[in-house]
Amino acid sequence: MYNPIVRTDYHSLPVLKRDEIDDIAERFLRDYQPDVFTNPTAIDIDGFLEGYLKATPDYQYLSNNMIYLGMTVFQDTNSIPVFNPYKNEAEYFSAKANTVIFDTRLVEEANQEHRYRFTAGHECGHLIFHRPYFLRQHRLRMQFGIDDDIILQCRRTDLPGAKKAD
Amino acid sequence: MNMNAQNFGEFLQHKREEKEITLRRMADMLSVSAPFLSDVEKGRRNSLDMDKLVLLKQILDLSDDEHQTMLNLAGKQRKTVAPDLPEYIMDRDYVSAALRTARDLDAGEAEWQRFVEELKKRKR
């Protein structure tokens, strides 16, 4: 598996130019699905997420209004806030580390495939680049007795073509 | 992986990943939704119905032993016998009677094993 070496700041966050991100993405693709460079076809984003990055997909209503499309879980937790549409209320949900949770509507509603695919790729980016940052944050917060969850919620406004937050 | 320690969902996920089939692809092959299949794999829903289990045997190319393990796990998850057995038992009162006798006489695994071997010999 390709393992990019990246500069990070003192928070363990990668410091990258756009060109460098593009280059890293291409190197991943050359490693995972090299035939697309000679025979252009859709990237198998599910295979990349599950088979290559060894992440587990899961599906929940992440909000009542689809403000969150995806979520990356870096550590086992049983307190992820999700929406229960049958009870019309928020509740907590459990997930293991390395789980990517998609809003259920992305895979069950019509004409959402493009959003699903982009969200999957976006969450793959978090898995690749942001684990050290979140684990470090967790360690630091634990030193102050704060044991909160290591999850990253992605608003639809983080994704291209989205309207500004409601 | 220790097959005895698994539940149905873990078994399914393990075999699916072994075959390099993604969750959405498998859901498509079984004509169920990805969230539904994810719930099954994580034990949040009951195991699949018999028609889907038949399909799974083909998709995952299960051996006879693995197939039996899958059916037993599917039954256990539903807190009942393996889903391929109720019809067989219901259609044959003598099977129910035999099972009750075995239960009342506290027949052990070794006795059942001898009985099964005897049946197999007759089939040869």
PDB file of C-alpha atoms in Angstrom:
ATOM      1  CA  MET A   1       0.000   0.000   0.000  1.00  0.00           C
ATOM      2  CA  TYR A   2       1.255   3.468  -0.879  1.00  0.00           C
ATOM      3  CA  ASN A   3       2.100   5.444   2.240  1.00  0.00           C
ATOM      4  CA  PRO A   4       2.677   9.143   1.508  1.00  0.00           C
ATOM      5  CA  ILE A   5       5.239  11.037   3.564  1.00  0.00           C
ATOM      6  CA  VAL A   6       3.805  14.492   4.239  1.00  0.00           C
ATOM      7  CA  ARG A   7       4.899  17.600   6.115  1.00  0.00           C
ATOM      8  CA  THR A   8       2.810  18.262   9.206  1.00  0.00           C
ATOM      9  CA  ASP A   9       2.427  21.210  11.522  1.00  0.00           C
ATOM     10  CA  TYR A  10       2.788  20.985  15.298  1.00  0.00           C
ATOM     11  CA  HIS A  11      -0.812  19.717  15.548  1.00  0.00           C
ATOM     12  CA  SER A  12       0.082  16.761  13.255  1.00  0.00           C
ATOM     13  CA  LEU A  13      -2.021  18.274  10.480  1.00  0.00           C
ATOM     14  CA  PRO A  14      -0.601  17.810   6.958  1.00  0.00           C
ATOM     15  CA  VAL A  15       0.601  20.976   5.259  1.00  0.00           C
ATOM     16  CA  LEU A  16       0.146  20.425   1.531  1.00  0.00           C
ATOM     17  CA  LYS A  17      -0.227  22.457  -1.629  1.00  0.00           C
ATOM     18  CA  ARG A  18      -3.060  21.557  -3.982  1.00  0.00           C
ATOM     19  CA  ASP A  19      -0.588  20.139  -6.516  1.00  0.00           C
ATOM     20  CA  GLU A  20       0.883  17.903  -3.847  1.00  0.00           C
ATOM     21  CA  ILE A  21      -2.566  16.599  -2.899  1.00  0.00           C
ATOM     22  CA  ASP A  22      -3.248  15.861  -6.580  1.00  0.00           C
ATOM     23  CA  ASP A  23       0.093  14.078  -6.854  1.00  0.00           C
ATOM     24  CA  ILE A  24      -0.616  11.937  -3.773  1.00  0.00           C
ATOM     25  CA  ALA A  25      -4.103  11.080  -5.078  1.00  0.00           C
ATOM     26  CA  GLU A  26      -2.568   9.997  -8.392  1.00  0.00           C
ATOM     27  CA  ARG A  27       0.011   7.828  -6.652  1.00  0.00           C
ATOM     28  CA  PHE A  28      -2.741   6.110  -4.685  1.00  0.00           C
ATOM     29  CA  LEU A  29      -4.609   5.493  -7.917  1.00  0.00           C
ATOM     30  CA  ARG A  30      -1.498   4.126  -9.648  1.00  0.00           C
ATOM     31  CA  ASP A  31      -1.143   1.688  -6.776  1.00  0.00           C
ATOM     32  CA  TYR A  32      -4.811   0.726  -6.452  1.00  0.00           C
ATOM     33  CA  GLN A  33      -6.267   0.851  -9.964  1.00  0.00           C
ATOM     34  CA  PRO A  34      -3.449   1.544 -12.463  1.00  0.00           C
ATOM     35  CA  ASP A  35      -5.455   0.459 -15.507  1.00  0.00           C
ATOM     36  CA  VAL A  36      -7.558   3.657 -15.345  1.00  0.00           C
ATOM     37  CA  PHE A  37      -4.547   5.571 -16.686  1.00  0.00           C
ATOM     38  CA  THR A  38      -4.579   3.604 -19.930  1.00  0.00           C
ATOM     39  CA  ASN A  39      -8.226   2.634 -20.011  1.00  0.00           C
ATOM     40  CA  PRO A  40     -10.228   5.440 -18.384  1.00  0.00           C
ATOM     41  CA  THR A  41     -13.122   4.158 -16.332  1.00  0.00           C
ATOM     42  CA  ALA A  42     -14.873   4.946 -13.075  1.00  0.00           C
ATOM     43  CA  ILE A  43     -12.734   4.513  -9.970  1.00  0.00           C
ATOM     44  CA  ASP A  44     -13.982   1.689  -7.760  1.00  0.00           C
ATOM     45  CA  ILE A  45     -14.381   3.973  -4.756  1.00  0.00           C
ATOM     46  CA  ASP A  46     -16.065   1.326  -2.576  1.00  0.00           C
ATOM     47  CA  GLY A  47     -13.205  -1.082  -3.272  1.00  0.00           C
ATOM     48  CA  PHE A  48     -10.696   1.643  -2.414  1.00  0.00           C
ATOM     49  CA  LEU A  49     -12.454   2.428   0.862  1.00  0.00           C
ATOM     50  CA  GLU A  50     -13.009  -1.179   1.959  1.00  0.00           C
ATOM     51  CA  GLY A  51     -10.380  -3.299   0.237  1.00  0.00           C
ATOM     52  CA  TYR A  52      -7.479  -0.840   0.075  1.00  0.00           C
ATOM     53  CA  LEU A  53      -7.924   1.367   3.151  1.00  0.00           C
ATOM     54  CA  LYS A  54      -9.572  -1.452   5.162  1.00  0.00           C
ATOM     55  CA  ALA A  55     -12.369   0.819   6.359  1.00  0.00           C
ATOM     56  CA  THR A  56     -15.862  -0.423   7.147  1.00  0.00           C
ATOM     57  CA  PRO A  57     -18.830   1.417   5.638  1.00  0.00           C
ATOM     58  CA  ASP A  58     -21.970   1.953   7.651  1.00  0.00           C
ATOM     59  CA  TYR A  59     -25.171   3.915   7.101  1.00  0.00           C
ATOM     60  CA  GLN A  60     -27.245   6.097   9.388  1.00  0.00           C
ATOM     61  CA  TYR A  61     -29.363   9.223   9.204  1.00  0.00           C
ATOM     62  CA  LEU A  62     -26.608  11.605  10.283  1.00  0.00           C
ATOM     63  CA  SER A  63     -29.016  14.517  10.708  1.00  0.00           C
ATOM     64  CA  ASN A  64     -32.664  15.357  10.084  1.00  0.00           C
ATOM     65  CA  ASN A  65     -31.879  17.486   7.045  1.00  0.00           C
ATOM     66  CA  MET A  66     -28.803  15.912   5.433  1.00  0.00           C
ATOM     67  CA  ILE A  67     -26.486  18.623   6.660  1.00  0.00           C
ATOM     68  CA  TYR A  68     -23.920  15.886   7.282  1.00  0.00           C
ATOM     69  CA  LEU A  69     -23.269  13.500   4.410  1.00  0.00           C
ATOM     70  CA  GLY A  70     -20.387  11.479   5.818  1.00  0.00           C
ATOM     71  CA  MET A  71     -18.525  10.828   9.014  1.00  0.00           C
ATOM     72  CA  THR A  72     -15.168   9.204   9.745  1.00  0.00           C
ATOM     73  CA  VAL A  73     -14.665   7.376  13.028  1.00  0.00           C
ATOM     74  CA  PHE A  74     -11.065   7.122  14.232  1.00  0.00           C
ATOM     75  CA  GLN A  75     -11.651   5.307  17.510  1.00  0.00           C
ATOM     76  CA  ASP A  76     -14.260   2.916  18.959  1.00  0.00           C
ATOM     77  CA  THR A  77     -17.188   4.886  20.314  1.00  0.00           C
ATOM     78  CA  ASN A  78     -20.771   4.412  21.441  1.00  0.00           C
ATOM     79  CA  SER A  79     -21.846   8.031  21.440  1.00  0.00           C
ATOM     80  CA  ILE A  80     -22.161   9.210  17.859  1.00  0.00           C
ATOM     81  CA  PRO A  81     -25.183  11.501  17.549  1.00  0.00           C
ATOM     82  CA  VAL A  82     -27.519  10.351  14.751  1.00  0.00           C
ATOM     83  CA  PHE A  83     -31.130  11.022  13.818  1.00  0.00           C
ATOM     84  CA  ASN A  84     -33.882   8.442  14.219  1.00  0.00           C
ATOM     85  CA  PRO A  85     -36.494   9.331  11.559  1.00  0.00           C
ATOM     86  CA  TYR A  86     -39.035   6.883  12.969  1.00  0.00           C
ATOM     87  CA  LYS A  87     -39.029   8.563  16.391  1.00  0.00           C
ATOM     88  CA  ASN A  88     -38.111  11.993  14.988  1.00  0.00           C
ATOM     89  CA  GLU A  89     -35.429  12.420  17.594  1.00  0.00           C
ATOM     90  CA  ALA A  90     -31.666  12.278  18.033  1.00  0.00           C
ATOM     91  CA  GLU A  91     -30.021   9.246  19.561  1.00  0.00           C
ATOM     92  CA  TYR A  92     -26.566   7.756  20.073  1.00  0.00           C
ATOM     93  CA  PHE A  93     -24.994   5.166  17.831  1.00  0.00           C
ATOM     94  CA  SER A  94     -21.953   2.873  18.204  1.00  0.00           C
ATOM     95  CA  ALA A  95     -19.163   2.347  15.701  1.00  0.00           C
ATOM     96  CA  LYS A  96     -15.706   0.854  15.651  1.00  0.00           C
ATOM     97  CA  ALA A  97     -12.515   2.640  14.677  1.00  0.00           C
ATOM     98  CA  ASN A  98     -11.983   2.944  10.921  1.00  0.00           C
ATOM     99  CA  THR A  99     -15.683   3.109  10.136  1.00  0.00           C
ATOM    100  CA  VAL A 100     -17.025   5.550   7.570  1.00  0.00           C
ATOM    101  CA  ILE A 101     -20.677   6.356   8.141  1.00  0.00           C
ATOM    102  CA  PHE A 102     -22.700   7.647   5.199  1.00  0.00           C
ATOM    103  CA  ASP A 103     -26.057   9.329   5.451  1.00  0.00           C
ATOM    104  CA  THR A 104     -28.517   6.574   4.502  1.00  0.00           C
ATOM    105  CA  ARG A 105     -30.250   8.862   2.016  1.00  0.00           C
ATOM    106  CA  LEU A 106     -27.102   8.913  -0.137  1.00  0.00           C
ATOM    107  CA  VAL A 107     -27.583   5.246  -1.014  1.00  0.00           C
ATOM    108  CA  GLU A 108     -31.358   4.935  -0.774  1.00  0.00           C
ATOM    109  CA  GLU A 109     -32.601   8.029  -2.593  1.00  0.00           C
ATOM    110  CA  ALA A 110     -32.539   8.431  -6.372  1.00  0.00           C
ATOM    111  CA  ASN A 111     -29.915  10.576  -8.107  1.00  0.00           C
ATOM    112  CA  GLN A 112     -27.512  10.642  -5.170  1.00  0.00           C
ATOM    113  CA  GLU A 113     -24.816   8.350  -6.588  1.00  0.00           C
ATOM    114  CA  HIS A 114     -22.524  11.240  -7.531  1.00  0.00           C
ATOM    115  CA  ARG A 115     -22.790  12.666  -4.013  1.00  0.00           C
ATOM    116  CA  TYR A 116     -22.229   9.248  -2.483  1.00  0.00           C
ATOM    117  CA  ARG A 117     -19.096   8.718  -4.566  1.00  0.00           C
ATOM    118  CA  PHE A 118     -17.680  12.133  -3.762  1.00  0.00           C
ATOM    119  CA  THR A 119     -18.435  11.720  -0.069  1.00  0.00           C
ATOM    120  CA  ALA A 120     -16.714   8.317  -0.090  1.00  0.00           C
ATOM    121  CA  GLY A 121     -13.609   9.830  -1.710  1.00  0.00           C
ATOM    122  CA  HIS A 122     -13.709  12.763   0.714  1.00  0.00           C
ATOM    123  CA  GLU A 123     -13.841  10.453   3.748  1.00  0.00           C
ATOM    124  CA  CYS A 124     -10.979   8.382   2.279  1.00  0.00           C
ATOM    125  CA  GLY A 125      -8.975  11.616   2.356  1.00  0.00           C
ATOM    126  CA  HIS A 126      -9.688  12.004   6.072  1.00  0.00           C
ATOM    127  CA  LEU A 127      -8.628   8.409   6.729  1.00  0.00           C
ATOM    128  CA  ILE A 128      -5.362   8.967   4.854  1.00  0.00           C
ATOM    129  CA  PHE A 129      -4.399  12.400   6.177  1.00  0.00           C
ATOM    130  CA  HIS A 130      -6.108  13.161   9.459  1.00  0.00           C
ATOM    131  CA  ARG A 131      -5.819  10.145  11.757  1.00  0.00           C
ATOM    132  CA  PRO A 132      -2.611  11.398  13.516  1.00  0.00           C
ATOM    133  CA  TYR A 133      -4.201  14.803  14.137  1.00  0.00           C
ATOM    134  CA  PHE A 134      -7.349  13.394  15.738  1.00  0.00           C
ATOM    135  CA  LEU A 135      -5.551  10.765  17.782  1.00  0.00           C
ATOM    136  CA  ARG A 136      -3.159  13.451  19.054  1.00  0.00           C
ATOM    137  CA  GLN A 137      -6.093  15.709  19.940  1.00  0.00           C
ATOM    138  CA  HIS A 138      -7.686  12.837  21.810  1.00  0.00           C
ATOM    139  CA  ARG A 139      -4.501  12.145  23.763  1.00  0.00           C
ATOM    140  CA  LEU A 140      -4.163  15.804  24.700  1.00  0.00           C
ATOM    141  CA  ARG A 141      -7.779  16.099  25.784  1.00  0.00           C
ATOM    142  CA  MET A 142      -7.487  12.909  27.833  1.00  0.00           C
ATOM    143  CA  GLN A 143      -4.677  14.587  29.790  1.00  0.00           C
ATOM    144  CA  PHE A 144      -7.268  17.147  30.887  1.00  0.00           C
ATOM    145  CA  GLY A 145      -9.792  14.459  31.704  1.00  0.00           C
ATOM    146  CA  ILE A 146     -11.894  15.024  28.569  1.00  0.00           C
ATOM    147  CA  ASP A 147     -12.786  11.696  26.964  1.00  0.00           C
ATOM    148  CA  ASP A 148     -14.825  12.693  23.925  1.00  0.00           C
ATOM    149  CA  ASP A 149     -15.235  10.951  20.594  1.00  0.00           C
ATOM    150  CA  ILE A 150     -12.764  10.886  17.751  1.00  0.00           C
ATOM    151  CA  ILE A 151     -15.138  11.388  14.877  1.00  0.00           C
ATOM    152  CA  LEU A 152     -15.155  13.801  12.000  1.00  0.00           C
ATOM    153  CA  GLN A 153     -18.507  14.953  10.662  1.00  0.00           C
ATOM    154  CA  CYS A 154     -18.520  16.295   7.103  1.00  0.00           C
ATOM    155  CA  ARG A 155     -21.145  18.890   6.285  1.00  0.00           C
ATOM    156  CA  ARG A 156     -22.581  18.996   2.817  1.00  0.00           C
ATOM    157  CA  THR A 157     -21.099  22.513   2.525  1.00  0.00           C
ATOM    158  CA  ASP A 158     -17.644  20.862   2.674  1.00  0.00           C
ATOM    159  CA  LEU A 159     -18.406  19.177  -0.621  1.00  0.00           C
ATOM    160  CA  PRO A 160     -18.389  20.779  -4.078  1.00  0.00           C
ATOM    161  CA  GLY A 161     -21.551  22.093  -5.652  1.00  0.00           C
ATOM    162  CA  ALA A 162     -23.107  22.607  -2.238  1.00  0.00           C
ATOM    163  CA  LYS A 163     -25.071  25.645  -1.206  1.00  0.00           C
ATOM    164  CA  LYS A 164     -23.855  27.622   1.782  1.00  0.00           C
ATOM    165  CA  ALA A 165     -25.023  26.331   5.148  1.00  0.00           C
ATOM    166  CA  ASP A 166     -28.702  26.783   5.800  1.00  0.00           C
TER     167      ASP A 166
ATOM    168  CA  MET B   1     -10.742 -17.075  12.057  1.00  0.00           C
ATOM    169  CA  ASN B   2     -12.411 -19.360  14.592  1.00  0.00           C
ATOM    170  CA  MET B   3     -15.738 -20.288  12.990  1.00  0.00           C
ATOM    171  CA  ASN B   4     -17.203 -21.366  16.351  1.00  0.00           C
ATOM    172  CA  ALA B   5     -16.706 -17.939  17.900  1.00  0.00           C
ATOM    173  CA  GLN B   6     -18.517 -16.040  15.167  1.00  0.00           C
ATOM    174  CA  ASN B   7     -22.009 -14.731  14.880  1.00  0.00           C
ATOM    175  CA  PHE B   8     -23.862 -14.673  11.587  1.00  0.00           C
ATOM    176  CA  GLY B   9     -22.993 -11.064  10.744  1.00  0.00           C
ATOM    177  CA  GLU B  10     -19.285 -11.535  11.390  1.00  0.00           C
ATOM    178  CA  PHE B  11     -19.289 -14.732   9.344  1.00  0.00           C
ATOM    179  CA  LEU B  12     -20.952 -12.970   6.434  1.00  0.00           C
ATOM    180  CA  GLN B  13     -18.640  -9.946   6.573  1.00  0.00           C
ATOM    181  CA  HIS B  14     -15.549 -12.146   6.834  1.00  0.00           C
ATOM    182  CA  LYS B  15     -16.516 -14.312   3.851  1.00  0.00           C
ATOM    183  CA  ARG B  16     -17.581 -11.279   1.820  1.00  0.00           C
ATOM    184  CA  GLU B  17     -14.267  -9.531   2.417  1.00  0.00           C
ATOM    185  CA  GLU B  18     -12.390 -12.737   1.664  1.00  0.00           C
ATOM    186  CA  LYS B  19     -14.079 -12.729  -1.752  1.00  0.00           C
ATOM    187  CA  GLU B  20     -13.272  -9.010  -2.136  1.00  0.00           C
ATOM    188  CA  ILE B  21     -16.915  -8.087  -2.621  1.00  0.00           C
ATOM    189  CA  THR B  22     -17.807  -4.615  -1.362  1.00  0.00           C
ATOM    190  CA  LEU B  23     -20.822  -4.158   0.879  1.00  0.00           C
ATOM    191  CA  ARG B  24     -22.800  -2.223  -1.736  1.00  0.00           C
ATOM    192  CA  ARG B  25     -21.974  -4.805  -4.424  1.00  0.00           C
ATOM    193  CA  MET B  26     -23.104  -7.651  -2.172  1.00  0.00           C
ATOM    194  CA  ALA B  27     -26.299  -5.785  -1.296  1.00  0.00           C
ATOM    195  CA  ASP B  28     -26.940  -5.403  -5.006  1.00  0.00           C
ATOM    196  CA  MET B  29     -26.361  -9.132  -5.630  1.00  0.00           C
ATOM    197  CA  LEU B  30     -28.793 -10.017  -2.828  1.00  0.00           C
ATOM    198  CA  SER B  31     -31.363  -7.401  -3.915  1.00  0.00           C
ATOM    199  CA  VAL B  32     -31.328  -5.700  -0.524  1.00  0.00           C
ATOM    200  CA  SER B  33     -30.249  -2.184   0.409  1.00  0.00           C
ATOM    201  CA  ALA B  34     -26.721  -1.481   1.634  1.00  0.00           C
ATOM    202  CA  PRO B  35     -27.983  -0.089   4.989  1.00  0.00           C
ATOM    203  CA  PHE B  36     -30.022  -3.280   5.492  1.00  0.00           C
ATOM    204  CA  LEU B  37     -27.026  -5.525   4.780  1.00  0.00           C
ATOM    205  CA  SER B  38     -24.808  -3.403   7.007  1.00  0.00           C
ATOM    206  CA  ASP B  39     -27.347  -3.833   9.833  1.00  0.00           C
ATOM    207  CA  VAL B  40     -27.321  -7.613   9.296  1.00  0.00           C
ATOM    208  CA  GLU B  41     -23.510  -7.793   9.318  1.00  0.00           C
ATOM    209  CA  LYS B  42     -23.348  -5.771  12.523  1.00  0.00           C
ATOM    210  CA  GLY B  43     -26.036  -7.849  14.245  1.00  0.00           C
ATOM    211  CA  ARG B  44     -28.583  -5.028  14.403  1.00  0.00           C
ATOM    212  CA  ARG B  45     -31.100  -6.988  12.352  1.00  0.00           C
ATOM    213  CA  ASN B  46     -32.082 -10.623  12.059  1.00  0.00           C
ATOM    214  CA  SER B  47     -30.183 -12.871   9.687  1.00  0.00           C
ATOM    215  CA  LEU B  48     -31.330 -13.189   6.100  1.00  0.00           C
ATOM    216  CA  ASP B  49     -34.258 -15.271   4.874  1.00  0.00           C
ATOM    217  CA  MET B  50     -33.724 -18.724   3.388  1.00  0.00           C
ATOM    218  CA  ASP B  51     -33.873 -17.571  -0.256  1.00  0.00           C
ATOM    219  CA  LYS B  52     -31.074 -15.078   0.391  1.00  0.00           C
ATOM    220  CA  LEU B  53     -29.059 -17.717   2.254  1.00  0.00           C
ATOM    221  CA  VAL B  54     -29.307 -20.009  -0.775  1.00  0.00           C
ATOM    222  CA  LEU B  55     -28.059 -17.145  -2.928  1.00  0.00           C
ATOM    223  CA  LEU B  56     -25.238 -16.445  -0.477  1.00  0.00           C
ATOM    224  CA  LYS B  57     -23.971 -20.015  -0.731  1.00  0.00           C
ATOM    225  CA  GLN B  58     -23.548 -19.526  -4.476  1.00  0.00           C
ATOM    226  CA  ILE B  59     -22.083 -16.020  -4.302  1.00  0.00           C
ATOM    227  CA  LEU B  60     -19.573 -16.882  -1.579  1.00  0.00           C
ATOM    228  CA  ASP B  61     -18.874 -20.326  -3.056  1.00  0.00           C
ATOM    229  CA  LEU B  62     -19.216 -21.923   0.379  1.00  0.00           C
ATOM    230  CA  SER B  63     -18.086 -25.473   1.095  1.00  0.00           C
ATOM    231  CA  ASP B  64     -20.649 -27.840   2.635  1.00  0.00           C
ATOM    232  CA  ASP B  65     -19.119 -27.277   6.089  1.00  0.00           C
ATOM    233  CA  GLU B  66     -19.172 -23.511   5.691  1.00  0.00           C
ATOM    234  CA  HIS B  67     -22.749 -23.674   4.432  1.00  0.00           C
ATOM    235  CA  GLN B  68     -23.802 -25.629   7.521  1.00  0.00           C
ATOM    236  CA  THR B  69     -21.959 -23.180   9.762  1.00  0.00           C
ATOM    237  CA  MET B  70     -23.730 -20.275   8.073  1.00  0.00           C
ATOM    238  CA  LEU B  71     -27.160 -21.889   8.486  1.00  0.00           C
ATOM    239  CA  ASN B  72     -26.497 -22.722  12.143  1.00  0.00           C
ATOM    240  CA  LEU B  73     -25.334 -19.167  12.839  1.00  0.00           C
ATOM    241  CA  ALA B  74     -28.370 -17.768  11.009  1.00  0.00           C
ATOM    242  CA  GLY B  75     -30.628 -19.903  13.208  1.00  0.00           C
ATOM    243  CA  LYS B  76     -28.810 -18.932  16.401  1.00  0.00           C
ATOM    244  CA  GLN B  77     -29.128 -15.256  15.583  1.00  0.00           C
ATOM    245  CA  ARG B  78     -32.880 -15.723  15.309  1.00  0.00           C
ATOM    246  CA  LYS B  79     -32.788 -17.852  18.469  1.00  0.00           C
ATOM    247  CA  THR B  80     -34.188 -20.844  16.583  1.00  0.00           C
ATOM    248  CA  VAL B  81     -32.934 -23.854  14.624  1.00  0.00           C
ATOM    249  CA  ALA B  82     -31.104 -23.384  11.337  1.00  0.00           C
ATOM    250  CA  PRO B  83     -33.579 -22.039   8.744  1.00  0.00           C
ATOM    251  CA  ASP B  84     -33.204 -25.080   6.439  1.00  0.00           C
ATOM    252  CA  LEU B  85     -34.554 -27.445   9.140  1.00  0.00           C
ATOM    253  CA  PRO B  86     -38.042 -26.389  10.331  1.00  0.00           C
ATOM    254  CA  GLU B  87     -39.756 -27.542   7.127  1.00  0.00           C
ATOM    255  CA  TYR B  88     -37.980 -30.901   7.256  1.00  0.00           C
ATOM    256  CA  ILE B  89     -38.977 -31.427  10.878  1.00  0.00           C
ATOM    257  CA  MET B  90     -42.561 -30.218  10.464  1.00  0.00           C
ATOM    258  CA  ASP B  91     -43.215 -32.556   7.541  1.00  0.00           C
ATOM    259  CA  ARG B  92     -42.011 -35.603   9.491  1.00  0.00           C
ATOM    260  CA  ASP B  93     -43.584 -36.306  12.893  1.00  0.00           C
ATOM    261  CA  TYR B  94     -41.174 -39.203  13.412  1.00  0.00           C
ATOM    262  CA  VAL B  95     -38.273 -36.711  13.367  1.00  0.00           C
ATOM    263  CA  SER B  96     -39.934 -34.699  16.139  1.00  0.00           C
ATOM    264  CA  ALA B  97     -40.532 -37.937  18.072  1.00  0.00           C
ATOM    265  CA  ALA B  98     -36.894 -38.971  17.613  1.00  0.00           C
ATOM    266  CA  LEU B  99     -35.666 -35.574  18.788  1.00  0.00           C
ATOM    267  CA  ARG B 100     -37.888 -35.734  21.884  1.00  0.00           C
ATOM    268  CA  THR B 101     -36.653 -39.227  22.710  1.00  0.00           C
ATOM    269  CA  ALA B 102     -33.051 -38.104  22.328  1.00  0.00           C
ATOM    270  CA  ARG B 103     -33.754 -35.119  24.550  1.00  0.00           C
ATOM    271  CA  ASP B 104     -35.546 -37.181  27.242  1.00  0.00           C
ATOM    272  CA  LEU B 105     -32.789 -39.783  27.280  1.00  0.00           C
ATOM    273  CA  ASP B 106     -30.169 -37.042  27.301  1.00  0.00           C
ATOM    274  CA  ALA B 107     -28.435 -38.395  24.172  1.00  0.00           C
ATOM    275  CA  GLY B 108     -24.969 -36.945  23.841  1.00  0.00           C
ATOM    276  CA  GLU B 109     -22.902 -35.868  20.850  1.00  0.00           C
ATOM    277  CA  ALA B 110     -21.126 -39.225  20.598  1.00  0.00           C
ATOM    278  CA  GLU B 111     -24.442 -41.116  20.347  1.00  0.00           C
ATOM    279  CA  TRP B 112     -25.749 -38.727  17.705  1.00  0.00           C
ATOM    280  CA  GLN B 113     -22.479 -39.003  15.827  1.00  0.00           C
ATOM    281  CA  ARG B 114     -22.777 -42.842  15.789  1.00  0.00           C
ATOM    282  CA  PHE B 115     -26.351 -42.517  14.527  1.00  0.00           C
ATOM    283  CA  VAL B 116     -25.314 -40.125  11.753  1.00  0.00           C
ATOM    284  CA  GLU B 117     -22.409 -42.373  10.724  1.00  0.00           C
ATOM    285  CA  GLU B 118     -24.826 -45.322  10.575  1.00  0.00           C
ATOM    286  CA  LEU B 119     -27.152 -43.357   8.288  1.00  0.00           C
ATOM    287  CA  LYS B 120     -24.261 -42.373   6.064  1.00  0.00           C
ATOM    288  CA  LYS B 121     -23.140 -45.993   5.754  1.00  0.00           C
ATOM    289  CA  ARG B 122     -26.596 -46.983   4.529  1.00  0.00           C
ATOM    290  CA  LYS B 123     -26.448 -44.316   1.834  1.00  0.00           C
ATOM    291  CA  ARG B 124     -23.163 -45.659   0.450  1.00  0.00           C
TER     292      ARG B 124
END
